[in-house]
């Protein structure tokens, strides 16, 4: 499958954008000790103050400008990329994993209860996750100058748990119904006639048929988590914690992108580049994920065509080898 995806330009463009951002972010941590370029005041050679932050884009060597503390905004974006992309990907994986476990249990062992399960949990999905997460997280995530009673890792784990388990019931219903459909296929009936147990059918027949579908759901959930994080950022709920100073300003504890958007959102009129730069990168990352999803779907729907592309060089190599031997 990886070889087939390498032949799809749409998938590769989206993948490379995310991959390069992650590499740059990790390199900044490993080789630059996560230090962000900061210029509190810009002075000339005679130590006269020429300019003060926030600096506009493309001035004084700041390609994307700086924040009010003189910190390079592009540098902060690169620094926060590993948190934003990593958190979204982690939550998406946990959602799919727990949904698959619960959905498989329902679809294999408790098919007659799937309708009851749908009736209970379907209405919950009508309530937007952003609103639920805001009211649940506010008392834990937001804290003042005295500090939070919860350490960073507890706040982060609590937020990951809330954003993960809210989506699991809906995804589990979907997986259970997909497994229920597979049970009606001929190969499943043949497996049952040959004496295959439920666990054997799950491992040998059901999971291999679901793997492509799981990848599609994983990318969809990754996009959804990025969007929810952006919404929470605008509502001043930043991943890992929101520090409210004495002036009422909200500051991010992790410098991930939704935090950069939220803490700069009030400057949209005076200094528009402060919220727009992280919004731009978040938008490009969501677009990249959408391109990966589109490319993956294209490969699945046209598998025979991509297999022919992959096998063509092999045929040429084999033909050349035969000619050389003769």
mmCIF file of C-alpha atoms in Angstrom, residues 1-9 11-12 15 208-216 219 292-311 314:
data_model
loop_
_atom_site.group_PDB
_atom_site.id
_atom_site.type_symbol
_atom_site.label_atom_id
_atom_site.label_comp_id
_atom_site.label_asym_id
_atom_site.label_seq_id
_atom_site.Cartn_x
_atom_site.Cartn_y
_atom_site.Cartn_z
ATOM 1 C CA UNK A 1 0.000 0.000 0.000
ATOM 2 C CA UNK A 2 2.862 2.401 0.813
ATOM 3 C CA UNK A 3 4.288 1.951 -2.698
ATOM 4 C CA UNK A 4 0.871 2.729 -4.169
ATOM 5 C CA UNK A 5 0.538 5.887 -2.044
ATOM 6 C CA UNK A 6 3.985 7.054 -3.197
ATOM 7 C CA UNK A 7 2.567 7.167 -6.729
ATOM 8 C CA UNK A 8 -0.288 9.475 -5.710
ATOM 9 C CA UNK A 9 0.803 13.136 -5.961
ATOM 10 C CA UNK A 11 -1.403 12.238 -1.003
ATOM 11 C CA UNK A 12 2.329 12.940 -1.135
ATOM 12 C CA UNK A 15 1.981 14.146 3.652
ATOM 13 C CA UNK A 208 -8.330 -7.303 7.324
ATOM 14 C CA UNK A 209 -11.499 -6.062 5.591
ATOM 15 C CA UNK A 210 -11.731 -3.029 7.882
ATOM 16 C CA UNK A 211 -8.110 -1.813 7.684
ATOM 17 C CA UNK A 212 -8.584 0.561 4.735
ATOM 18 C CA UNK A 213 -11.767 1.912 6.280
ATOM 19 C CA UNK A 214 -9.903 2.454 9.566
ATOM 20 C CA UNK A 215 -7.248 4.591 7.847
ATOM 21 C CA UNK A 216 -9.961 6.775 6.277
ATOM 22 C CA UNK A 219 -7.613 10.880 8.888
ATOM 23 C CA UNK A 292 -4.025 12.804 2.169
ATOM 24 C CA UNK A 293 -7.589 11.554 2.618
ATOM 25 C CA UNK A 294 -8.463 12.328 -1.000
ATOM 26 C CA UNK A 295 -5.268 10.649 -2.264
ATOM 27 C CA UNK A 296 -5.792 7.550 -0.114
ATOM 28 C CA UNK A 297 -9.410 7.216 -1.273
ATOM 29 C CA UNK A 298 -8.284 7.589 -4.890
ATOM 30 C CA UNK A 299 -5.735 4.785 -4.468
ATOM 31 C CA UNK A 300 -8.353 2.501 -2.875
ATOM 32 C CA UNK A 301 -10.909 3.174 -5.621
ATOM 33 C CA UNK A 302 -8.359 2.752 -8.438
ATOM 34 C CA UNK A 303 -6.155 0.073 -6.936
ATOM 35 C CA UNK A 304 -5.712 -1.838 -10.212
ATOM 36 C CA UNK A 305 -4.442 1.281 -11.975
ATOM 37 C CA UNK A 306 -1.877 2.039 -9.233
ATOM 38 C CA UNK A 307 -0.758 -1.601 -9.096
ATOM 39 C CA UNK A 308 -0.017 -1.386 -12.813
ATOM 40 C CA UNK A 309 2.081 1.747 -12.225
ATOM 41 C CA UNK A 310 4.077 -0.003 -9.515
ATOM 42 C CA UNK A 311 4.589 -3.222 -11.428
ATOM 43 C CA UNK A 314 9.566 -4.312 -12.283
#
